[in-house]
PDB file of C-alpha atoms and ligand atoms in Angstrom:
ATOM      1  CA  MET Q 176      -3.343  25.505   3.774  1.00 83.00           C
ATOM      2  CA  ALA Q 177      -2.151  22.082   4.930  1.00 89.00           C
ATOM      3  CA  ASN Q 178      -4.814  19.752   6.307  1.00 95.00           C
ATOM      4  CA  LEU Q 179      -3.647  19.131   9.887  1.00 96.00           C
ATOM      5  CA  ASP Q 180      -5.126  15.633  10.042  1.00 98.00           C
ATOM      6  CA  HIS Q 181      -3.330  14.727   6.818  1.00 98.00           C
ATOM      7  CA  GLU Q 182      -0.120  16.032   8.402  1.00 98.00           C
ATOM      8  CA  LYS Q 183      -0.666  13.664  11.355  1.00 98.00           C
ATOM      9  CA  ASN Q 184      -1.009  10.788   8.903  1.00 98.00           C
ATOM     10  CA  ARG Q 185       2.140  11.961   7.127  1.00 98.00           C
ATOM     11  CA  ALA Q 186       4.120  11.588  10.365  1.00 98.00           C
ATOM     12  CA  ALA Q 187       2.659   8.157  11.121  1.00 98.00           C
ATOM     13  CA  TRP Q 188       3.232   6.933   7.553  1.00 98.00           C
ATOM     14  CA  ASN Q 189       6.864   8.045   7.782  1.00 98.00           C
ATOM     15  CA  ASP Q 190       7.271   5.511  10.602  1.00 97.00           C
ATOM     16  CA  MET Q 191       5.291   2.786   8.822  1.00 97.00           C
ATOM     17  CA  VAL Q 192       7.161   2.995   5.522  1.00 97.00           C
ATOM     18  CA  GLU Q 193      10.458   2.267   7.300  1.00 94.00           C
ATOM     19  CA  ILE Q 194       8.910  -1.026   8.414  1.00 94.00           C
ATOM     20  CA  HIS Q 195       7.216  -1.838   5.104  1.00 96.00           C
ATOM     21  CA  TYR Q 196      10.067  -1.213   2.673  1.00 96.00           C
ATOM     22  CA  ASP Q 197      11.914  -4.466   3.255  1.00 91.00           C
ATOM     23  CA  HIS Q 198       9.185  -6.421   5.032  1.00 93.00           C
ATOM     24  CA  PRO Q 199       8.838  -9.860   3.361  1.00 93.00           C
ATOM     25  CA  ASP Q 200       5.142  -9.173   2.560  1.00 91.00           C
ATOM     26  CA  TYR Q 201       6.160  -6.394   0.183  1.00 94.00           C
ATOM     27  CA  LYS Q 202       8.597  -8.761  -1.610  1.00 95.00           C
ATOM     28  CA  LEU Q 203      11.441  -6.326  -2.237  1.00 97.00           C
ATOM     29  CA  LYS Q 204      13.869  -9.108  -3.167  1.00 97.00           C
ATOM     30  CA  GLU Q 205      11.393 -10.661  -5.608  1.00 98.00           C
ATOM     31  CA  PHE Q 206      10.697  -7.241  -7.136  1.00 98.00           C
ATOM     32  CA  LEU Q 207      14.396  -6.606  -7.683  1.00 98.00           C
ATOM     33  CA  ASN Q 208      14.553 -10.028  -9.353  1.00 98.00           C
ATOM     34  CA  GLY Q 209      11.890  -9.018 -11.855  1.00 97.00           C
ATOM     35  CA  TRP Q 210       8.587  -9.849 -10.097  1.00 98.00           C
ATOM     36  CA  ASN Q 211       5.728  -7.437 -10.886  1.00 98.00           C
ATOM     37  CA  SER Q 212       3.681  -6.319  -7.853  1.00 98.00           C
ATOM     38  CA  LEU Q 213       0.531  -5.374  -9.785  1.00 98.00           C
ATOM     39  CA  LYS Q 214      -2.476  -7.589  -9.240  1.00 98.00           C
ATOM     40  CA  GLU Q 215      -4.820  -9.143 -11.741  1.00 98.00           C
ATOM     41  CA  ILE Q 216      -7.688  -6.634 -11.344  1.00 98.00           C
ATOM     42  CA  GLU Q 217      -5.667  -3.511 -12.186  1.00 98.00           C
ATOM     43  CA  ARG Q 218      -3.659  -5.247 -14.892  1.00 98.00           C
ATOM     44  CA  THR Q 219      -6.813  -6.444 -16.630  1.00 98.00           C
ATOM     45  CA  ALA Q 220      -8.623  -3.126 -16.180  1.00 98.00           C
ATOM     46  CA  LEU Q 221      -5.850  -0.997 -17.652  1.00 98.00           C
ATOM     47  CA  GLY Q 222      -4.615  -3.462 -20.265  1.00 98.00           C
ATOM     48  CA  ASP Q 223      -1.634  -2.411 -22.356  1.00 98.00           C
ATOM     49  CA  VAL Q 224       0.002   0.646 -20.760  1.00 98.00           C
ATOM     50  CA  ASN Q 225       3.060   0.649 -23.003  1.00 98.00           C
ATOM     51  CA  GLY Q 226       3.979   4.210 -24.018  1.00 98.00           C
ATOM     52  CA  LYS Q 227       1.292   5.781 -21.817  1.00 98.00           C
ATOM     53  CA  SER Q 228       1.904   8.367 -19.108  1.00 98.00           C
ATOM     54  CA  LEU Q 229       0.632   7.229 -15.706  1.00 98.00           C
ATOM     55  CA  LEU Q 230       0.182   9.155 -12.457  1.00 98.00           C
ATOM     56  CA  HIS Q 231       0.098   6.884  -9.387  1.00 98.00           C
ATOM     57  CA  LEU Q 232      -1.633   8.537  -6.428  1.00 98.00           C
ATOM     58  CA  MET Q 233      -0.584   7.586  -2.864  1.00 98.00           C
ATOM     59  CA  CYS Q 234       2.194   5.379  -4.160  1.00 98.00           C
ATOM     60  CA  GLN Q 235       4.029   4.620  -0.890  1.00 98.00           C
ATOM     61  CA  PHE Q 236       7.590   3.567  -1.854  1.00 98.00           C
ATOM     62  CA  GLY Q 237       6.631   3.129  -5.464  1.00 98.00           C
ATOM     63  CA  MET Q 238       6.773  -0.614  -6.085  1.00 98.00           C
ATOM     64  CA  ASP Q 239       3.474  -0.589  -7.984  1.00 98.00           C
ATOM     65  CA  THR Q 240       4.503   2.636  -9.746  1.00 98.00           C
ATOM     66  CA  LEU Q 241       7.712   1.020 -10.968  1.00 98.00           C
ATOM     67  CA  SER Q 242       5.799  -2.128 -11.877  1.00 98.00           C
ATOM     68  CA  TRP Q 243       3.676  -0.055 -14.277  1.00 98.00           C
ATOM     69  CA  GLY Q 244       6.977   1.370 -15.505  1.00 98.00           C
ATOM     70  CA  ARG Q 245       8.229  -2.127 -16.236  1.00 98.00           C
ATOM     71  CA  LEU Q 246       5.120  -2.640 -18.380  1.00 98.00           C
ATOM     72  CA  GLY Q 247       6.199   0.335 -20.474  1.00 98.00           C
ATOM     73  CA  ALA Q 248       4.353   3.246 -18.834  1.00 98.00           C
ATOM     74  CA  ASP Q 249       6.034   6.587 -18.231  1.00 98.00           C
ATOM     75  CA  VAL Q 250       5.384   6.848 -14.495  1.00 98.00           C
ATOM     76  CA  THR Q 251       5.040   9.501 -11.797  1.00 98.00           C
ATOM     77  CA  GLY Q 252       4.227   8.584  -8.192  1.00 98.00           C
ATOM     78  CA  VAL Q 253       2.882  10.928  -5.516  1.00 98.00           C
ATOM     79  CA  ASP Q 254       2.764  10.408  -1.778  1.00 98.00           C
ATOM     80  CA  ILE Q 255       2.412  12.638   1.270  1.00 98.00           C
ATOM     81  CA  SER Q 256       5.089  10.808   3.263  1.00 98.00           C
ATOM     82  CA  ASP Q 257       8.668  12.067   3.061  1.00 98.00           C
ATOM     83  CA  LYS Q 258       9.995   8.601   3.850  1.00 98.00           C
ATOM     84  CA  SER Q 259       7.846   7.035   1.129  1.00 98.00           C
ATOM     85  CA  ILE Q 260       9.363   9.315  -1.469  1.00 98.00           C
ATOM     86  CA  GLU Q 261      12.869   8.810  -0.066  1.00 98.00           C
ATOM     87  CA  TYR Q 262      12.423   5.028  -0.336  1.00 98.00           C
ATOM     88  CA  ALA Q 263      10.790   5.328  -3.763  1.00 98.00           C
ATOM     89  CA  HIS Q 264      13.951   7.044  -5.007  1.00 98.00           C
ATOM     90  CA  LYS Q 265      16.044   4.316  -3.405  1.00 98.00           C
ATOM     91  CA  LEU Q 266      13.910   1.636  -5.069  1.00 98.00           C
ATOM     92  CA  LYS Q 267      14.026   3.237  -8.521  1.00 98.00           C
ATOM     93  CA  GLN Q 268      17.817   3.339  -8.281  1.00 98.00           C
ATOM     94  CA  ALA Q 269      17.993  -0.278  -7.147  1.00 98.00           C
ATOM     95  CA  ALA Q 270      15.660  -1.245 -10.024  1.00 98.00           C
ATOM     96  CA  ASP Q 271      17.651   0.894 -12.464  1.00 98.00           C
ATOM     97  CA  MET Q 272      14.653   2.937 -13.568  1.00 98.00           C
ATOM     98  CA  PRO Q 273      16.033   6.491 -13.592  1.00 97.00           C
ATOM     99  CA  ASP Q 274      13.131   7.931 -15.611  1.00 97.00           C
ATOM    100  CA  ALA Q 275      10.484   7.289 -12.958  1.00 98.00           C
ATOM    101  CA  ASP Q 276       9.410  10.473 -11.144  1.00 98.00           C
ATOM    102  CA  PHE Q 277       8.349  10.714  -7.497  1.00 98.00           C
ATOM    103  CA  ILE Q 278       6.818  13.769  -5.863  1.00 98.00           C
ATOM    104  CA  ARG Q 279       6.087  14.390  -2.211  1.00 98.00           C
ATOM    105  CA  SER Q 280       2.729  16.070  -1.817  1.00 98.00           C
ATOM    106  CA  ASP Q 281      -0.553  15.819  -0.032  1.00 98.00           C
ATOM    107  CA  LEU Q 282      -2.714  14.474  -2.835  1.00 98.00           C
ATOM    108  CA  LEU Q 283      -5.326  17.149  -2.195  1.00 97.00           C
ATOM    109  CA  GLU Q 284      -2.677  19.846  -2.783  1.00 97.00           C
ATOM    110  CA  LEU Q 285      -1.275  18.423  -6.004  1.00 97.00           C
ATOM    111  CA  ASN Q 286      -2.999  20.852  -8.396  1.00 92.00           C
ATOM    112  CA  GLY Q 287      -0.568  23.677  -8.999  1.00 88.00           C
ATOM    113  CA  LYS Q 288       2.454  21.622  -7.885  1.00 92.00           C
ATOM    114  CA  ILE Q 289       2.522  19.723 -11.141  1.00 93.00           C
ATOM    115  CA  ASP Q 290       0.631  20.764 -14.246  1.00 93.00           C
ATOM    116  CA  THR Q 291       1.292  17.661 -16.339  1.00 96.00           C
ATOM    117  CA  LYS Q 292      -1.704  15.807 -17.818  1.00 98.00           C
ATOM    118  CA  PHE Q 293      -1.625  12.015 -17.934  1.00 98.00           C
ATOM    119  CA  ASP Q 294      -3.190   9.224 -20.010  1.00 98.00           C
ATOM    120  CA  ILE Q 295      -3.888   7.281 -16.809  1.00 98.00           C
ATOM    121  CA  VAL Q 296      -4.405   8.184 -13.158  1.00 98.00           C
ATOM    122  CA  PHE Q 297      -4.285   5.184 -10.836  1.00 98.00           C
ATOM    123  CA  GLN Q 298      -4.546   4.390  -7.131  1.00 98.00           C
ATOM    124  CA  SER Q 299      -5.001   1.201  -5.190  1.00 98.00           C
ATOM    125  CA  HIS Q 300      -5.195  -0.763  -1.976  1.00 97.00           C
ATOM    126  CA  GLY Q 301      -5.610   1.322   1.149  1.00 96.00           C
ATOM    127  CA  THR Q 302      -5.943   4.881  -0.135  1.00 98.00           C
ATOM    128  CA  LEU Q 303      -9.415   6.472   0.076  1.00 98.00           C
ATOM    129  CA  CYS Q 304      -9.625   6.110   3.853  1.00 97.00           C
ATOM    130  CA  TRP Q 305      -6.756   8.628   4.253  1.00 98.00           C
ATOM    131  CA  LEU Q 306      -8.539  11.438   2.411  1.00 98.00           C
ATOM    132  CA  ALA Q 307     -10.638  14.049   4.198  1.00 98.00           C
ATOM    133  CA  ASP Q 308     -12.342  15.426   1.099  1.00 98.00           C
ATOM    134  CA  LEU Q 309     -13.394  13.378  -1.926  1.00 98.00           C
ATOM    135  CA  ASN Q 310     -14.618  16.411  -3.863  1.00 98.00           C
ATOM    136  CA  LYS Q 311     -11.076  17.774  -3.869  1.00 97.00           C
ATOM    137  CA  TRP Q 312      -9.764  14.277  -4.640  1.00 98.00           C
ATOM    138  CA  ALA Q 313     -11.956  14.106  -7.743  1.00 98.00           C
ATOM    139  CA  GLU Q 314     -10.864  17.600  -8.826  1.00 98.00           C
ATOM    140  CA  VAL Q 315      -7.218  16.488  -8.660  1.00 98.00           C
ATOM    141  CA  ILE Q 316      -7.974  13.425 -10.801  1.00 98.00           C
ATOM    142  CA  ALA Q 317      -9.933  15.374 -13.420  1.00 98.00           C
ATOM    143  CA  TYR Q 318      -7.264  18.098 -13.537  1.00 98.00           C
ATOM    144  CA  HIS Q 319      -4.445  15.631 -14.211  1.00 98.00           C
ATOM    145  CA  LEU Q 320      -6.219  13.553 -16.871  1.00 98.00           C
ATOM    146  CA  LYS Q 321      -5.805  14.250 -20.576  1.00 98.00           C
ATOM    147  CA  PRO Q 322      -9.006  14.257 -22.647  1.00 98.00           C
ATOM    148  CA  ASP Q 323      -9.981  10.567 -23.077  1.00 98.00           C
ATOM    149  CA  GLY Q 324      -7.706   9.740 -20.134  1.00 98.00           C
ATOM    150  CA  THR Q 325      -8.595   6.890 -17.783  1.00 98.00           C
ATOM    151  CA  PHE Q 326      -8.894   6.821 -14.001  1.00 98.00           C
ATOM    152  CA  LEU Q 327      -8.773   3.523 -12.095  1.00 99.00           C
ATOM    153  CA  VAL Q 328      -9.163   2.987  -8.355  1.00 98.00           C
ATOM    154  CA  VAL Q 329      -9.026  -0.459  -6.737  1.00 98.00           C
ATOM    155  CA  ASP Q 330      -9.524  -0.340  -2.997  1.00 98.00           C
ATOM    156  CA  GLY Q 331     -11.094  -1.845   0.087  1.00 97.00           C
ATOM    157  CA  HIS Q 332     -14.894  -1.753  -0.122  1.00 97.00           C
ATOM    158  CA  PRO Q 333     -16.403   0.949   2.121  1.00 97.00           C
ATOM    159  CA  TYR Q 334     -18.738  -1.722   3.495  1.00 95.00           C
ATOM    160  CA  ASN Q 335     -15.692  -3.066   5.397  1.00 92.00           C
ATOM    161  CA  VAL Q 336     -16.234  -0.408   8.029  1.00 91.00           C
ATOM    162  CA  LEU Q 337     -19.073  -2.501   9.435  1.00 88.00           C
ATOM    163  CA  TRP Q 338     -16.775  -5.322  10.487  1.00 82.00           C
ATOM    164  CA  GLU Q 339     -13.410  -3.559  10.847  1.00 82.00           C
ATOM    165  CA  THR Q 340     -14.475  -1.028  13.480  1.00 83.00           C
ATOM    166  CA  GLU Q 341     -17.197  -0.871  16.091  1.00 83.00           C
ATOM    167  CA  THR Q 342     -17.233   2.904  16.305  1.00 86.00           C
ATOM    168  CA  MET Q 343     -17.899   4.057  12.734  1.00 92.00           C
ATOM    169  CA  THR Q 344     -21.015   3.709  10.635  1.00 94.00           C
ATOM    170  CA  TYR Q 345     -21.299   3.255   6.869  1.00 96.00           C
ATOM    171  CA  LEU Q 346     -22.410   6.867   6.392  1.00 96.00           C
ATOM    172  CA  ASP Q 347     -20.132   8.402   9.026  1.00 95.00           C
ATOM    173  CA  LYS Q 348     -18.886  11.918   8.312  1.00 93.00           C
ATOM    174  CA  LYS Q 349     -16.608  12.250  11.345  1.00 95.00           C
ATOM    175  CA  PRO Q 350     -13.128  10.760  11.020  1.00 96.00           C
ATOM    176  CA  GLU Q 351     -11.873   8.034  13.294  1.00 95.00           C
ATOM    177  CA  ARG Q 352      -8.725   8.888  15.306  1.00 96.00           C
ATOM    178  CA  TYR Q 353      -6.601   6.224  16.902  1.00 93.00           C
ATOM    179  CA  LYS Q 354      -3.134   5.637  18.352  1.00 95.00           C
ATOM    180  CA  ASN Q 355      -1.006   2.613  19.160  1.00 95.00           C
ATOM    181  CA  GLU Q 356      -2.458   0.609  16.264  1.00 92.00           C
ATOM    182  CA  ARG Q 357      -0.813  -2.630  15.173  1.00 91.00           C
ATOM    183  CA  ASP Q 358       0.752  -2.303  11.719  1.00 92.00           C
ATOM    184  CA  TYR Q 359      -1.129  -4.320   9.055  1.00 87.00           C
ATOM    185  CA  CYS Q 360       2.116  -5.675   7.685  1.00 88.00           C
ATOM    186  CA  ASP Q 361       4.406  -6.229  10.678  1.00 89.00           C
ATOM    187  CA  ARG Q 362       1.920  -7.270  13.382  1.00 87.00           C
ATOM    188  CA  ASP Q 363       4.626  -6.748  16.056  1.00 91.00           C
ATOM    189  CA  PHE Q 364       5.096  -3.099  15.143  1.00 94.00           C
ATOM    190  CA  ILE Q 365       2.909  -0.650  17.068  1.00 95.00           C
ATOM    191  CA  ILE Q 366       2.263   2.658  15.297  1.00 95.00           C
ATOM    192  CA  GLU Q 367       2.439   5.035  18.232  1.00 95.00           C
ATOM    193  CA  LYS Q 368       1.534   8.200  16.348  1.00 97.00           C
ATOM    194  CA  GLU Q 369      -2.069   9.209  15.783  1.00 97.00           C
ATOM    195  CA  LEU Q 370      -3.758   8.097  12.563  1.00 97.00           C
ATOM    196  CA  VAL Q 371      -6.903   9.692  11.163  1.00 97.00           C
ATOM    197  CA  GLU Q 372      -9.208   7.796   8.779  1.00 96.00           C
ATOM    198  CA  TRP Q 373     -12.368   8.746   6.938  1.00 97.00           C
ATOM    199  CA  GLN Q 374     -15.275   6.608   5.811  1.00 97.00           C
ATOM    200  CA  HIS Q 375     -16.493   7.193   2.251  1.00 98.00           C
ATOM    201  CA  PRO Q 376     -19.597   5.305   1.104  1.00 98.00           C
ATOM    202  CA  LEU Q 377     -19.771   4.170  -2.525  1.00 98.00           C
ATOM    203  CA  SER Q 378     -22.302   6.906  -3.347  1.00 98.00           C
ATOM    204  CA  GLU Q 379     -19.828   9.611  -2.247  1.00 98.00           C
ATOM    205  CA  ILE Q 380     -16.996   8.045  -4.285  1.00 98.00           C
ATOM    206  CA  ILE Q 381     -19.135   7.791  -7.430  1.00 98.00           C
ATOM    207  CA  ASN Q 382     -20.870  11.150  -7.091  1.00 98.00           C
ATOM    208  CA  SER Q 383     -17.623  13.047  -6.515  1.00 98.00           C
ATOM    209  CA  LEU Q 384     -16.236  11.648  -9.792  1.00 98.00           C
ATOM    210  CA  ILE Q 385     -19.467  12.409 -11.667  1.00 98.00           C
ATOM    211  CA  SER Q 386     -19.465  15.957 -10.303  1.00 98.00           C
ATOM    212  CA  VAL Q 387     -16.110  16.706 -11.981  1.00 98.00           C
ATOM    213  CA  GLY Q 388     -17.427  15.441 -15.322  1.00 98.00           C
ATOM    214  CA  LEU Q 389     -15.915  11.945 -15.413  1.00 98.00           C
ATOM    215  CA  THR Q 390     -17.891   9.129 -17.019  1.00 98.00           C
ATOM    216  CA  ILE Q 391     -18.004   5.914 -15.011  1.00 98.00           C
ATOM    217  CA  GLU Q 392     -17.152   2.901 -17.216  1.00 98.00           C
ATOM    218  CA  PHE Q 393     -17.602   0.244 -14.547  1.00 98.00           C
ATOM    219  CA  LEU Q 394     -17.888  -0.445 -10.855  1.00 98.00           C
ATOM    220  CA  HIS Q 395     -17.068  -4.004  -9.754  1.00 98.00           C
ATOM    221  CA  GLU Q 396     -17.369  -5.468  -6.246  1.00 98.00           C
ATOM    222  CA  TYR Q 397     -15.381  -8.474  -5.027  1.00 96.00           C
ATOM    223  CA  ASP Q 398     -15.622 -11.120  -2.309  1.00 94.00           C
ATOM    224  CA  LYS Q 399     -11.829 -11.187  -1.902  1.00 94.00           C
ATOM    225  CA  GLY Q 400      -9.354  -8.867  -0.206  1.00 94.00           C
ATOM    226  CA  PHE Q 401      -5.974  -7.469  -1.227  1.00 94.00           C
ATOM    227  CA  TYR Q 402      -4.196  -8.555   1.965  1.00 89.00           C
ATOM    228  CA  ALA Q 403      -4.579 -10.986   4.859  1.00 86.00           C
ATOM    229  CA  VAL Q 404      -6.580  -8.947   7.381  1.00 82.00           C
ATOM    230  CA  GLU Q 405      -6.071 -11.705   9.974  1.00 83.00           C
ATOM    231  CA  GLU Q 406      -3.429 -14.385  10.132  1.00 84.00           C
ATOM    232  CA  ASP Q 407      -5.926 -17.157   9.295  1.00 92.00           C
ATOM    233  CA  TRP Q 408      -6.940 -15.652   5.919  1.00 92.00           C
ATOM    234  CA  TYR Q 409      -5.829 -17.762   2.968  1.00 93.00           C
ATOM    235  CA  GLN Q 410      -4.517 -16.782  -0.445  1.00 93.00           C
ATOM    236  CA  VAL Q 411      -5.824 -17.732  -3.876  1.00 93.00           C
ATOM    237  CA  GLY Q 412      -3.846 -16.105  -6.702  1.00 94.00           C
ATOM    238  CA  ASP Q 413      -3.289 -12.414  -5.906  1.00 95.00           C
ATOM    239  CA  TYR Q 414      -6.108 -12.212  -3.338  1.00 96.00           C
ATOM    240  CA  TRP Q 415      -7.129 -13.268   0.166  1.00 94.00           C
ATOM    241  CA  TYR Q 416     -10.209 -14.888   1.709  1.00 93.00           C
ATOM    242  CA  PRO Q 417     -11.278 -15.167   5.323  1.00 91.00           C
ATOM    243  CA  PRO Q 418     -11.503 -18.702   6.744  1.00 91.00           C
ATOM    244  CA  ASN Q 419     -14.527 -20.687   5.534  1.00 85.00           C
ATOM    245  CA  GLY Q 420     -14.398 -19.219   2.045  1.00 81.00           C
ATOM    246  CA  ALA Q 421     -15.837 -16.122   0.471  1.00 83.00           C
ATOM    247  CA  PRO Q 422     -17.746 -13.825   2.840  1.00 87.00           C
ATOM    248  CA  ARG Q 423     -21.331 -12.714   2.179  1.00 87.00           C
ATOM    249  CA  TYR Q 424     -20.262  -9.095   1.858  1.00 90.00           C
ATOM    250  CA  PRO Q 425     -17.916  -7.252  -0.536  1.00 95.00           C
ATOM    251  CA  LEU Q 426     -14.262  -6.804   0.449  1.00 95.00           C
ATOM    252  CA  MET Q 427     -12.958  -4.775  -2.503  1.00 97.00           C
ATOM    253  CA  PHE Q 428     -14.204  -2.648  -5.352  1.00 98.00           C
ATOM    254  CA  ALA Q 429     -12.738  -1.406  -8.623  1.00 98.00           C
ATOM    255  CA  LEU Q 430     -13.990   1.664 -10.450  1.00 98.00           C
ATOM    256  CA  LYS Q 431     -12.914   2.841 -13.874  1.00 98.00           C
ATOM    257  CA  ALA Q 432     -13.834   6.256 -15.252  1.00 98.00           C
ATOM    258  CA  VAL Q 433     -12.881   8.291 -18.293  1.00 98.00           C
ATOM    259  CA  LYS Q 434     -12.597  11.987 -19.015  1.00 98.00           C
ATOM    260  CA  LYS Q 435     -14.587  12.633 -22.193  1.00 91.00           C
TER     261      LYS Q 435
HETATM  262  C1  SAM Y 232      -1.641   1.664   2.126  1.00 68.53           C
HETATM  263  S1  SAM Y 232      -0.520   2.764   1.356  1.00 68.53           S
HETATM  264  C2  SAM Y 232      -0.909   2.590  -0.337  1.00 68.53           C
HETATM  265  C3  SAM Y 232      -0.294   1.398  -0.820  1.00 68.53           C
HETATM  266  C4  SAM Y 232       0.053   1.475  -2.282  1.00 68.53           C
HETATM  267  N1  SAM Y 232      -1.012   0.914  -3.048  1.00 68.53           N
HETATM  268  C5  SAM Y 232       1.347   0.785  -2.579  1.00 68.53           C
HETATM  269  O1  SAM Y 232       1.534   0.473  -3.730  1.00 68.53           O
HETATM  270  O2  SAM Y 232       2.172   0.584  -1.737  1.00 68.53           O
HETATM  271  C6  SAM Y 232      -1.227   4.354   1.656  1.00 68.53           C
HETATM  272  C7  SAM Y 232      -0.294   5.473   1.205  1.00 68.53           C
HETATM  273  O3  SAM Y 232      -1.053   6.682   1.165  1.00 68.53           O
HETATM  274  C8  SAM Y 232      -0.205   7.737   1.554  1.00 68.53           C
HETATM  275  N2  SAM Y 232      -1.050   8.868   1.945  1.00 68.53           N
HETATM  276  C9  SAM Y 232      -1.835   8.985   3.057  1.00 68.53           C
HETATM  277  N3  SAM Y 232      -2.466  10.161   3.051  1.00 68.53           N
HETATM  278  C10 SAM Y 232      -2.086  10.815   1.908  1.00 68.53           C
HETATM  279  C11 SAM Y 232      -2.417  12.064   1.341  1.00 68.53           C
HETATM  280  N4  SAM Y 232      -3.264  12.904   1.933  1.00 68.53           N
HETATM  281  N5  SAM Y 232      -1.852  12.420   0.161  1.00 68.53           N
HETATM  282  C12 SAM Y 232      -0.976  11.586  -0.474  1.00 68.53           C
HETATM  283  N6  SAM Y 232      -0.615  10.367   0.035  1.00 68.53           N
HETATM  284  C13 SAM Y 232      -1.176   9.995   1.200  1.00 68.53           C
HETATM  285  C14 SAM Y 232       0.621   7.145   2.691  1.00 68.53           C
HETATM  286  O4  SAM Y 232       1.785   7.887   2.937  1.00 68.53           O
HETATM  287  C15 SAM Y 232       0.869   5.725   2.164  1.00 68.53           C
HETATM  288  O5  SAM Y 232       2.081   5.663   1.478  1.00 68.53           O
END
């Protein structure tokens, strides 16, 4: 049965994707001219993906998915938002990558919709907070990995909750619901529809993956972010720092696990 909070997010993301697709921050023009949207952490962590099958979870309009495709991976992207998948198809046509696959599905309902097993399952940058249940999330990852397959997640550090919101705590179980939020990309766009976010501490992320039998290869924490949270953040390479340099707390993490 569909998760009703996820369905609310689906509706809100449909509105947001329309704004994001050709927003300058997402660099559509550069991508179509050959630029690769993947950042240093995921590229280093996964290394050579040439000839490997890769499932990209929560892919939005698929720019990162297609970027893995350009590095030689055989790619499939999944997203709950209808508009995301519509735009992903548009982007794959514009990029002339007819072999890339995109599937609309709530991530937590993916098992049974596709049975394919992949060499790599990947997700990044603004994903875990949209998931109500990390045990189911981990089951989906384990189910779709081949033996010896690799899972990589790069995302905002759960510690961020302490400075991003005043209402949630690090160990909060209840989701946060909000409306009329400013879009992170187009700061003039107000997302009128309700969004629902969950807080997942590192222990929950790690333990859910262990509980489905995955072996953790590494967990890294970083003092840099994957986007400019405020306008005064500055960029170094692929990443962003708040004014006055690196903060005293982690902004991102990367976790790599394998299915033995
Ligand atoms: C911040 S974006 C991820 C950005 C992504 N790294 C990219 O390359 O653009 C979050 C995405 O998660 C999707 N999403 C949210 N809840 C989901 C769910 N339950 N199942 C699948 N996708 C979901 C949204 O539709 C949105 O496209």
